[in-house]
PDB file of C-alpha atoms in Angstrom:
ATOM      1  CA  UNK A  24      33.897 -41.694 -72.767  1.00  0.00           C
ATOM      2  CA  UNK A  25      36.903 -39.994 -72.891  1.00  0.00           C
ATOM      3  CA  UNK A  26      39.259 -39.123 -70.216  1.00  0.00           C
ATOM      4  CA  UNK A  27      37.973 -34.929 -71.531  1.00  0.00           C
ATOM      5  CA  UNK A  28      34.217 -36.257 -70.265  1.00  0.00           C
ATOM      6  CA  UNK A  29      35.430 -37.645 -67.648  1.00  0.00           C
ATOM      7  CA  UNK A  30      36.877 -34.295 -66.131  1.00  0.00           C
ATOM      8  CA  UNK A  31      33.769 -32.184 -67.559  1.00  0.00           C
ATOM      9  CA  UNK A  32      31.415 -34.710 -65.714  1.00  0.00           C
ATOM     10  CA  UNK A  33      32.685 -34.576 -62.872  1.00  0.00           C
ATOM     11  CA  UNK A  34      33.325 -31.105 -62.430  1.00  0.00           C
ATOM     12  CA  UNK A  35      29.968 -30.887 -63.371  1.00  0.00           C
ATOM     13  CA  UNK A  36      28.914 -33.530 -60.556  1.00  0.00           C
ATOM     14  CA  UNK A  37      30.949 -31.381 -58.248  1.00  0.00           C
ATOM     15  CA  UNK A  38      29.482 -27.776 -59.225  1.00  0.00           C
ATOM     16  CA  UNK A  39      25.767 -29.450 -58.639  1.00  0.00           C
ATOM     17  CA  UNK A  40      27.090 -31.010 -55.277  1.00  0.00           C
ATOM     18  CA  UNK A  41      28.329 -27.064 -54.524  1.00  0.00           C
ATOM     19  CA  UNK A  42      25.397 -26.050 -55.576  1.00  0.00           C
ATOM     20  CA  UNK A  43      23.560 -28.622 -53.292  1.00  0.00           C
ATOM     21  CA  UNK A  44      25.158 -27.758 -50.563  1.00  0.00           C
ATOM     22  CA  UNK A  45      25.377 -23.933 -51.121  1.00  0.00           C
ATOM     23  CA  UNK A  46      21.287 -23.890 -51.112  1.00  0.00           C
ATOM     24  CA  UNK A  47      20.901 -26.107 -47.677  1.00  0.00           C
ATOM     25  CA  UNK A  48      23.480 -23.381 -46.614  1.00  0.00           C
ATOM     26  CA  UNK A  49      21.319 -20.510 -47.625  1.00  0.00           C
ATOM     27  CA  UNK A  50      18.048 -22.519 -46.234  1.00  0.00           C
ATOM     28  CA  UNK A  51      19.562 -23.558 -42.698  1.00  0.00           C
ATOM     29  CA  UNK A  52      20.594 -19.560 -42.763  1.00  0.00           C
ATOM     30  CA  UNK A  53      17.548 -17.990 -43.028  1.00  0.00           C
ATOM     31  CA  UNK A  54      15.561 -20.487 -40.600  1.00  0.00           C
ATOM     32  CA  UNK A  55      18.140 -19.546 -38.032  1.00  0.00           C
ATOM     33  CA  UNK A  56      17.591 -15.897 -39.032  1.00  0.00           C
ATOM     34  CA  UNK A  57      13.713 -16.418 -38.893  1.00  0.00           C
ATOM     35  CA  UNK A  58      13.705 -17.859 -35.418  1.00  0.00           C
ATOM     36  CA  UNK A  59      16.628 -15.652 -34.227  1.00  0.00           C
ATOM     37  CA  UNK A  60      13.900 -12.504 -35.302  1.00  0.00           C
ATOM     38  CA  UNK A  61      11.419 -14.956 -34.072  1.00  0.00           C
ATOM     39  CA  UNK A  62      13.221 -15.084 -30.213  1.00  0.00           C
ATOM     40  CA  UNK A  63      13.615 -11.783 -30.568  1.00  0.00           C
ATOM     41  CA  UNK A  64       9.609 -10.624 -31.325  1.00  0.00           C
ATOM     42  CA  UNK A  65       8.467 -12.332 -28.662  1.00  0.00           C
ATOM     43  CA  UNK A  66      11.663 -10.802 -26.174  1.00  0.00           C
ATOM     44  CA  UNK A  67      10.648  -7.870 -27.092  1.00  0.00           C
ATOM     45  CA  UNK A  68       7.333  -7.933 -27.002  1.00  0.00           C
ATOM     46  CA  UNK A  69       7.859  -9.578 -23.407  1.00  0.00           C
ATOM     47  CA  UNK A  70       9.473  -5.775 -22.683  1.00  0.00           C
ATOM     48  CA  UNK A  71       7.222  -4.008 -23.831  1.00  0.00           C
ATOM     49  CA  UNK A  72       4.036  -6.334 -21.709  1.00  0.00           C
ATOM     50  CA  UNK A  73       6.317  -5.584 -18.994  1.00  0.00           C
ATOM     51  CA  UNK A  74       7.261  -2.187 -19.048  1.00  0.00           C
ATOM     52  CA  UNK A  75       3.519  -0.916 -19.536  1.00  0.00           C
ATOM     53  CA  UNK A  76       2.142  -3.248 -16.453  1.00  0.00           C
ATOM     54  CA  UNK A  77       4.619  -1.040 -15.240  1.00  0.00           C
ATOM     55  CA  UNK A  78       3.890   1.939 -15.946  1.00  0.00           C
ATOM     56  CA  UNK A  79       0.414   1.255 -15.609  1.00  0.00           C
ATOM     57  CA  UNK A  80       1.610   0.373 -11.990  1.00  0.00           C
ATOM     58  CA  UNK A  81       3.054   2.956 -10.947  1.00  0.00           C
ATOM     59  CA  UNK A  82      -0.102   5.501 -12.663  1.00  0.00           C
ATOM     60  CA  UNK A  83      -2.255   4.299 -10.039  1.00  0.00           C
ATOM     61  CA  UNK A  84       0.695   4.567  -7.298  1.00  0.00           C
ATOM     62  CA  UNK A  85       0.956   8.194  -8.455  1.00  0.00           C
ATOM     63  CA  UNK A  86      -2.110   9.252  -9.417  1.00  0.00           C
ATOM     64  CA  UNK A  87      -2.303  11.801  -6.785  1.00  0.00           C
ATOM     65  CA  UNK A  88      -1.227  15.667  -5.912  1.00  0.00           C
ATOM     66  CA  UNK A  89       0.965  17.277  -3.585  1.00  0.00           C
ATOM     67  CA  UNK A  90      -1.915  19.514  -2.950  1.00  0.00           C
ATOM     68  CA  UNK A  91      -2.707  21.041   0.770  1.00  0.00           C
ATOM     69  CA  UNK A  92      -4.935  18.904   2.677  1.00  0.00           C
ATOM     70  CA  UNK A  93      -7.768  22.107   2.863  1.00  0.00           C
ATOM     71  CA  UNK A  94      -7.527  20.920  -0.816  1.00  0.00           C
ATOM     72  CA  UNK A  95      -8.907  17.842  -1.298  1.00  0.00           C
ATOM     73  CA  UNK A  96     -11.716  17.489  -3.113  1.00  0.00           C
ATOM     74  CA  UNK A  97     -13.146  13.743  -1.408  1.00  0.00           C
ATOM     75  CA  UNK A  98     -13.109  13.748   1.915  1.00  0.00           C
ATOM     76  CA  UNK A  99     -15.013  10.946   4.538  1.00  0.00           C
ATOM     77  CA  UNK A 100     -18.023  12.831   5.429  1.00  0.00           C
ATOM     78  CA  UNK A 101     -17.064  12.497   8.207  1.00  0.00           C
ATOM     79  CA  UNK A 102     -13.994  13.758   8.645  1.00  0.00           C
ATOM     80  CA  UNK A 103     -12.786  16.310  10.848  1.00  0.00           C
ATOM     81  CA  UNK A 104     -11.156  19.680   9.269  1.00  0.00           C
ATOM     82  CA  UNK A 105      -7.738  18.825  10.056  1.00  0.00           C
ATOM     83  CA  UNK A 106      -7.832  15.548   9.134  1.00  0.00           C
ATOM     84  CA  UNK A 107      -9.482  12.083  11.107  1.00  0.00           C
ATOM     85  CA  UNK A 108     -12.282  10.215  12.144  1.00  0.00           C
ATOM     86  CA  UNK A 109     -13.631  11.105  15.126  1.00  0.00           C
ATOM     87  CA  UNK A 110     -15.037   8.884  16.994  1.00  0.00           C
ATOM     88  CA  UNK A 111     -17.461   8.685  20.357  1.00  0.00           C
ATOM     89  CA  UNK A 112     -19.725   6.362  22.937  1.00  0.00           C
ATOM     90  CA  UNK A 113     -21.406   4.650  19.949  1.00  0.00           C
ATOM     91  CA  UNK A 114     -17.971   3.397  18.247  1.00  0.00           C
ATOM     92  CA  UNK A 115     -19.612   5.414  15.662  1.00  0.00           C
ATOM     93  CA  UNK A 116     -17.115   7.453  12.777  1.00  0.00           C
ATOM     94  CA  UNK A 117     -18.414  11.137  13.770  1.00  0.00           C
ATOM     95  CA  UNK A 118     -19.379  10.725  16.900  1.00  0.00           C
ATOM     96  CA  UNK A 119     -17.437  12.592  19.733  1.00  0.00           C
ATOM     97  CA  UNK A 120     -17.811  12.481  23.856  1.00  0.00           C
ATOM     98  CA  UNK A 121     -18.335  16.407  24.205  1.00  0.00           C
ATOM     99  CA  UNK A 122     -16.766  18.309  27.175  1.00  0.00           C
ATOM    100  CA  UNK A 123     -13.770  15.281  27.798  1.00  0.00           C
ATOM    101  CA  UNK A 124     -10.433  14.738  26.514  1.00  0.00           C
ATOM    102  CA  UNK A 125      -9.165  13.859  23.409  1.00  0.00           C
ATOM    103  CA  UNK A 126      -6.931  11.069  22.110  1.00  0.00           C
ATOM    104  CA  UNK A 127      -5.567  11.780  18.440  1.00  0.00           C
ATOM    105  CA  UNK A 128      -3.903   8.126  17.008  1.00  0.00           C
ATOM    106  CA  UNK A 129      -1.832   8.176  14.387  1.00  0.00           C
ATOM    107  CA  UNK A 130      -1.622   4.679  13.062  1.00  0.00           C
ATOM    108  CA  UNK A 131      -0.340   2.849  10.159  1.00  0.00           C
ATOM    109  CA  UNK A 132      -2.344  -0.501   9.224  1.00  0.00           C
ATOM    110  CA  UNK A 133       1.296  -2.041   8.605  1.00  0.00           C
ATOM    111  CA  UNK A 134       3.289  -0.868  11.264  1.00  0.00           C
ATOM    112  CA  UNK A 135       3.773  -3.975  13.987  1.00  0.00           C
ATOM    113  CA  UNK A 136       4.249  -1.533  17.225  1.00  0.00           C
ATOM    114  CA  UNK A 137       0.782   0.243  15.635  1.00  0.00           C
ATOM    115  CA  UNK A 138      -0.029  -3.264  16.378  1.00  0.00           C
ATOM    116  CA  UNK A 139       1.461  -2.985  20.203  1.00  0.00           C
ATOM    117  CA  UNK A 140      -0.263  -0.277  20.729  1.00  0.00           C
ATOM    118  CA  UNK A 141      -3.322  -2.227  20.105  1.00  0.00           C
ATOM    119  CA  UNK A 142      -2.567  -4.901  21.831  1.00  0.00           C
ATOM    120  CA  UNK A 143      -1.363  -2.939  24.758  1.00  0.00           C
ATOM    121  CA  UNK A 144      -4.603  -0.334  24.701  1.00  0.00           C
ATOM    122  CA  UNK A 145      -7.641  -1.591  22.795  1.00  0.00           C
ATOM    123  CA  UNK A 146      -9.840  -2.665  25.165  1.00  0.00           C
ATOM    124  CA  UNK A 147      -8.525   1.119  27.084  1.00  0.00           C
ATOM    125  CA  UNK A 148     -10.436   3.024  23.891  1.00  0.00           C
ATOM    126  CA  UNK A 149     -13.157   1.337  23.436  1.00  0.00           C
ATOM    127  CA  UNK A 150     -13.383   1.781  27.543  1.00  0.00           C
ATOM    128  CA  UNK A 151     -12.645   5.294  27.321  1.00  0.00           C
ATOM    129  CA  UNK A 152     -15.494   5.892  24.399  1.00  0.00           C
ATOM    130  CA  UNK A 153     -18.013   3.854  25.490  1.00  0.00           C
ATOM    131  CA  UNK A 154     -18.008   5.263  28.480  1.00  0.00           C
ATOM    132  CA  UNK A 155     -17.535   8.513  27.730  1.00  0.00           C
ATOM    133  CA  UNK A 156     -14.468   9.843  28.728  1.00  0.00           C
ATOM    134  CA  UNK A 157     -12.704  11.147  25.552  1.00  0.00           C
ATOM    135  CA  UNK A 158     -13.179  11.196  22.421  1.00  0.00           C
ATOM    136  CA  UNK A 159     -11.160   9.510  19.612  1.00  0.00           C
ATOM    137  CA  UNK A 160     -10.071  10.810  16.855  1.00  0.00           C
ATOM    138  CA  UNK A 161      -7.789   7.994  14.191  1.00  0.00           C
ATOM    139  CA  UNK A 162      -5.607   8.878  11.979  1.00  0.00           C
ATOM    140  CA  UNK A 163      -5.265   6.324   9.448  1.00  0.00           C
ATOM    141  CA  UNK A 164      -1.733   7.300   7.525  1.00  0.00           C
ATOM    142  CA  UNK A 165       0.319   5.553   4.643  1.00  0.00           C
ATOM    143  CA  UNK A 166       4.055   5.790   5.456  1.00  0.00           C
ATOM    144  CA  UNK A 167       5.061   2.176   5.246  1.00  0.00           C
ATOM    145  CA  UNK A 168       3.871   1.635   1.791  1.00  0.00           C
ATOM    146  CA  UNK A 169       7.887   0.914   1.062  1.00  0.00           C
ATOM    147  CA  UNK A 170       7.711  -2.377   3.648  1.00  0.00           C
ATOM    148  CA  UNK A 171       4.719  -3.887   0.990  1.00  0.00           C
ATOM    149  CA  UNK A 172       6.893  -5.289  -1.553  1.00  0.00           C
ATOM    150  CA  UNK A 173       5.301  -2.797  -4.266  1.00  0.00           C
ATOM    151  CA  UNK A 174       1.734  -3.349  -3.203  1.00  0.00           C
ATOM    152  CA  UNK A 175       0.920   0.276  -1.119  1.00  0.00           C
ATOM    153  CA  UNK A 176      -0.712  -1.056   1.236  1.00  0.00           C
ATOM    154  CA  UNK A 177      -0.472   1.272   3.811  1.00  0.00           C
ATOM    155  CA  UNK A 178      -2.687   3.016   1.554  1.00  0.00           C
ATOM    156  CA  UNK A 179      -5.044   0.810   0.657  1.00  0.00           C
ATOM    157  CA  UNK A 180      -5.687  -0.014   3.875  1.00  0.00           C
ATOM    158  CA  UNK A 181      -6.041   3.809   4.744  1.00  0.00           C
ATOM    159  CA  UNK A 182      -8.282   4.233   1.619  1.00  0.00           C
ATOM    160  CA  UNK A 183     -10.638   1.053   3.058  1.00  0.00           C
ATOM    161  CA  UNK A 184     -10.416   2.575   6.689  1.00  0.00           C
ATOM    162  CA  UNK A 185     -11.467   6.609   5.420  1.00  0.00           C
ATOM    163  CA  UNK A 186     -14.241   4.585   2.560  1.00  0.00           C
ATOM    164  CA  UNK A 187     -16.165   2.251   5.467  1.00  0.00           C
ATOM    165  CA  UNK A 188     -16.270   5.873   7.589  1.00  0.00           C
ATOM    166  CA  UNK A 189     -17.439   7.776   5.062  1.00  0.00           C
ATOM    167  CA  UNK A 190     -20.099   4.789   3.636  1.00  0.00           C
ATOM    168  CA  UNK A 191     -21.024   2.794   7.109  1.00  0.00           C
ATOM    169  CA  UNK A 192     -19.867   4.399   9.788  1.00  0.00           C
ATOM    170  CA  UNK A 193     -21.044   2.454  12.040  1.00  0.00           C
ATOM    171  CA  UNK A 194     -18.976   0.485  11.347  1.00  0.00           C
ATOM    172  CA  UNK A 195     -15.671   2.370  11.171  1.00  0.00           C
ATOM    173  CA  UNK A 196     -14.623   1.348  14.978  1.00  0.00           C
ATOM    174  CA  UNK A 197     -14.664  -2.665  14.203  1.00  0.00           C
ATOM    175  CA  UNK A 198     -13.121  -2.458  11.330  1.00  0.00           C
ATOM    176  CA  UNK A 199     -10.499  -0.442  12.122  1.00  0.00           C
ATOM    177  CA  UNK A 200     -10.217  -3.396  14.982  1.00  0.00           C
ATOM    178  CA  UNK A 201     -10.249  -6.158  12.591  1.00  0.00           C
ATOM    179  CA  UNK A 202      -7.174  -4.854  10.276  1.00  0.00           C
ATOM    180  CA  UNK A 203      -5.533  -4.934  13.308  1.00  0.00           C
ATOM    181  CA  UNK A 204      -6.827  -7.808  14.051  1.00  0.00           C
ATOM    182  CA  UNK A 205      -5.519  -9.236  10.847  1.00  0.00           C
ATOM    183  CA  UNK A 206      -2.459  -7.328  10.260  1.00  0.00           C
ATOM    184  CA  UNK A 207      -0.417  -8.555   7.842  1.00  0.00           C
ATOM    185  CA  UNK A 208       4.238  -8.425   8.366  1.00  0.00           C
ATOM    186  CA  UNK A 209       6.437  -5.960   7.309  1.00  0.00           C
ATOM    187  CA  UNK A 210       8.050  -7.096   4.024  1.00  0.00           C
ATOM    188  CA  UNK A 211       4.642  -8.532   2.480  1.00  0.00           C
ATOM    189  CA  UNK A 212       2.339  -7.512   0.416  1.00  0.00           C
ATOM    190  CA  UNK A 213       0.074  -7.165   3.063  1.00  0.00           C
ATOM    191  CA  UNK A 214      -3.758  -8.022   2.194  1.00  0.00           C
ATOM    192  CA  UNK A 215      -5.478  -7.726  -1.147  1.00  0.00           C
ATOM    193  CA  UNK A 216      -8.621  -5.720  -1.046  1.00  0.00           C
ATOM    194  CA  UNK A 217     -10.773  -8.958  -2.371  1.00  0.00           C
ATOM    195  CA  UNK A 218      -9.055  -9.681   1.767  1.00  0.00           C
ATOM    196  CA  UNK A 219      -9.644  -6.608   2.986  1.00  0.00           C
ATOM    197  CA  UNK A 220     -13.165  -7.051   2.033  1.00  0.00           C
ATOM    198  CA  UNK A 221     -13.923  -9.921   3.270  1.00  0.00           C
ATOM    199  CA  UNK A 222     -12.691  -8.007   6.410  1.00  0.00           C
ATOM    200  CA  UNK A 223     -14.943  -5.062   5.852  1.00  0.00           C
ATOM    201  CA  UNK A 224     -17.779  -7.426   6.085  1.00  0.00           C
ATOM    202  CA  UNK A 225     -17.324  -9.911   8.806  1.00  0.00           C
ATOM    203  CA  UNK A 226     -16.454  -6.644  10.910  1.00  0.00           C
ATOM    204  CA  UNK A 227     -20.639  -5.497   9.494  1.00  0.00           C
ATOM    205  CA  UNK A 228     -19.370  -3.589   6.523  1.00  0.00           C
ATOM    206  CA  UNK A 229     -22.547  -3.889   3.725  1.00  0.00           C
ATOM    207  CA  UNK A 230     -21.535  -5.881   1.815  1.00  0.00           C
ATOM    208  CA  UNK A 231     -21.858  -2.660  -1.523  1.00  0.00           C
ATOM    209  CA  UNK A 232     -19.417  -1.028   0.872  1.00  0.00           C
ATOM    210  CA  UNK A 233     -17.147  -3.458   1.238  1.00  0.00           C
ATOM    211  CA  UNK A 234     -16.892  -4.322  -3.073  1.00  0.00           C
ATOM    212  CA  UNK A 235     -16.178  -0.654  -3.253  1.00  0.00           C
ATOM    213  CA  UNK A 236     -13.177  -2.287  -1.353  1.00  0.00           C
ATOM    214  CA  UNK A 237     -12.562  -4.839  -3.382  1.00  0.00           C
ATOM    215  CA  UNK A 238     -12.609  -3.464  -6.884  1.00  0.00           C
ATOM    216  CA  UNK A 239     -10.824  -0.201  -5.981  1.00  0.00           C
ATOM    217  CA  UNK A 240     -13.285   2.646  -5.776  1.00  0.00           C
ATOM    218  CA  UNK A 241     -12.191   2.726  -2.093  1.00  0.00           C
ATOM    219  CA  UNK A 242      -8.696   3.918  -3.406  1.00  0.00           C
ATOM    220  CA  UNK A 243      -9.345   5.815  -5.894  1.00  0.00           C
ATOM    221  CA  UNK A 244     -11.852   7.853  -3.926  1.00  0.00           C
ATOM    222  CA  UNK A 245      -9.445   8.180  -0.912  1.00  0.00           C
ATOM    223  CA  UNK A 246      -6.330   7.661  -1.995  1.00  0.00           C
ATOM    224  CA  UNK A 247      -5.553  11.433  -2.975  1.00  0.00           C
ATOM    225  CA  UNK A 248      -6.749  12.340   1.324  1.00  0.00           C
ATOM    226  CA  UNK A 249      -4.671   9.584   2.254  1.00  0.00           C
ATOM    227  CA  UNK A 250      -1.187  10.957   1.073  1.00  0.00           C
ATOM    228  CA  UNK A 251      -1.611  15.010   1.316  1.00  0.00           C
ATOM    229  CA  UNK A 252      -3.112  13.598   5.162  1.00  0.00           C
ATOM    230  CA  UNK A 253       0.524  11.687   5.746  1.00  0.00           C
ATOM    231  CA  UNK A 254       1.584  14.719   3.943  1.00  0.00           C
ATOM    232  CA  UNK A 255       1.030  17.171   6.388  1.00  0.00           C
ATOM    233  CA  UNK A 256       1.019  15.267   9.559  1.00  0.00           C
ATOM    234  CA  UNK A 257       4.698  14.480   8.678  1.00  0.00           C
ATOM    235  CA  UNK A 258       5.791  17.745   8.013  1.00  0.00           C
ATOM    236  CA  UNK A 259       3.750  18.818  11.347  1.00  0.00           C
ATOM    237  CA  UNK A 260       6.755  19.655  14.112  1.00  0.00           C
ATOM    238  CA  UNK A 261       4.328  19.440  17.038  1.00  0.00           C
ATOM    239  CA  UNK A 262       4.206  14.895  15.803  1.00  0.00           C
ATOM    240  CA  UNK A 263       8.119  14.670  15.260  1.00  0.00           C
ATOM    241  CA  UNK A 264       9.228  12.009  17.931  1.00  0.00           C
ATOM    242  CA  UNK A 265      12.901  11.912  19.603  1.00  0.00           C
ATOM    243  CA  UNK A 266      14.389  11.112  16.737  1.00  0.00           C
ATOM    244  CA  UNK A 267      13.362  14.452  14.509  1.00  0.00           C
ATOM    245  CA  UNK A 268      10.747  12.853  12.278  1.00  0.00           C
ATOM    246  CA  UNK A 269       7.339  11.575  12.715  1.00  0.00           C
ATOM    247  CA  UNK A 270       6.283   8.209  12.876  1.00  0.00           C
ATOM    248  CA  UNK A 271       3.497   5.578  14.086  1.00  0.00           C
ATOM    249  CA  UNK A 272       2.465   5.567  15.997  1.00  0.00           C
ATOM    250  CA  UNK A 273       2.164   9.169  16.612  1.00  0.00           C
ATOM    251  CA  UNK A 274      -1.633   9.211  20.131  1.00  0.00           C
ATOM    252  CA  UNK A 275      -2.154  12.559  21.342  1.00  0.00           C
ATOM    253  CA  UNK A 276      -3.807  13.373  24.481  1.00  0.00           C
ATOM    254  CA  UNK A 277      -4.761  16.981  24.685  1.00  0.00           C
ATOM    255  CA  UNK A 278      -2.657  18.235  21.706  1.00  0.00           C
ATOM    256  CA  UNK A 279       0.445  16.773  23.402  1.00  0.00           C
ATOM    257  CA  UNK A 280       2.488  13.957  22.718  1.00  0.00           C
ATOM    258  CA  UNK A 281       1.081  11.196  25.178  1.00  0.00           C
ATOM    259  CA  UNK A 282       5.069   8.123  24.610  1.00  0.00           C
ATOM    260  CA  UNK A 283       3.529   6.153  27.879  1.00  0.00           C
ATOM    261  CA  UNK A 284       1.420   4.541  26.023  1.00  0.00           C
ATOM    262  CA  UNK A 285       3.618   0.962  26.539  1.00  0.00           C
ATOM    263  CA  UNK A 286       2.858   1.258  29.507  1.00  0.00           C
ATOM    264  CA  UNK A 287      -0.161  -1.086  30.245  1.00  0.00           C
ATOM    265  CA  UNK A 288      -2.828   1.296  31.745  1.00  0.00           C
ATOM    266  CA  UNK A 289      -1.473   4.526  31.571  1.00  0.00           C
ATOM    267  CA  UNK A 290      -3.717   6.179  28.641  1.00  0.00           C
ATOM    268  CA  UNK A 291      -6.506   5.584  30.265  1.00  0.00           C
ATOM    269  CA  UNK A 292      -5.690   6.910  33.624  1.00  0.00           C
ATOM    270  CA  UNK A 293      -4.065   9.653  31.734  1.00  0.00           C
ATOM    271  CA  UNK A 294      -7.519  10.036  29.870  1.00  0.00           C
ATOM    272  CA  UNK A 295      -9.402   9.797  33.302  1.00  0.00           C
ATOM    273  CA  UNK A 296      -7.219  11.488  35.585  1.00  0.00           C
ATOM    274  CA  UNK A 297      -8.552  15.000  33.581  1.00  0.00           C
ATOM    275  CA  UNK A 298      -6.627  13.917  30.124  1.00  0.00           C
ATOM    276  CA  UNK A 299      -2.893  14.603  31.268  1.00  0.00           C
ATOM    277  CA  UNK A 300      -0.376  13.933  28.532  1.00  0.00           C
ATOM    278  CA  UNK A 301       2.456  12.124  31.693  1.00  0.00           C
ATOM    279  CA  UNK A 302       5.299  13.993  32.937  1.00  0.00           C
ATOM    280  CA  UNK A 303       7.622   9.852  32.926  1.00  0.00           C
ATOM    281  CA  UNK A 304       8.185   9.681  29.309  1.00  0.00           C
ATOM    282  CA  UNK A 305      10.031   7.282  28.461  1.00  0.00           C
ATOM    283  CA  UNK A 306      11.399   6.245  25.251  1.00  0.00           C
ATOM    284  CA  UNK A 307      10.013   7.352  21.612  1.00  0.00           C
ATOM    285  CA  UNK A 308       8.555   3.737  19.693  1.00  0.00           C
ATOM    286  CA  UNK A 309       7.348   5.961  17.418  1.00  0.00           C
ATOM    287  CA  UNK A 310      10.469   4.135  15.117  1.00  0.00           C
ATOM    288  CA  UNK A 311       8.454   3.259  11.450  1.00  0.00           C
ATOM    289  CA  UNK A 312       9.419   6.724   9.373  1.00  0.00           C
TER     290      UNK A 312
END
């Protein structure tokens, strides 16, 4: 073979090798693009799923209207016209003790100070009810949703309480007590709906009523009531504490703020003494605004 032929052969081989390299590179480029686009597709799908989840939860949280309490359609059958659940000597929601002081209790089931009120006054409240010394009106509100890691525990638990007051009034008082006995800490997600339903059954709530807590029906039914009641309480200057805002617990005796509830026996003494709200107020502990 001549030198000219050798050069032509080497040139052809070099071209073939270069072409093969180009083809390999093109295949690698296509493969890399597929990998990149596939990863991007997964990332986009994940972002879409997260966005849908956030929107669905946000829709659930905000599925209420800024309407006055008087215009709310779903109201517990045992509630007073101005809001709250009255309880009398039989410890049944909707009852009352006639001709005696009225104690109003604004509470949030996530509020640790409300838990302190329950520890100090729980037995006395039952005494004043069963002995006919007072009617107690319970006002579960939702000022601490922000303290439940996005689970809206205050709204869910208040809705559950109103649901029981409406569907199983004989169990409302016991359920209220049980929620405080199982009170979660702030900055946690609180109790799940299933956990509250189980607590309700343990407190004597019928299984079919408790099921409405577990499946979210309680919140869907009375979430608006909780929202409107909380808004009206927050705007009522008569309920404001020394810091100029509404907090829980807020305790009223015959419409007057009772500040010394943190002194054991003081609330019961005030009620049995005729309902005076007490003149020796201590520092207001309604701090959970």
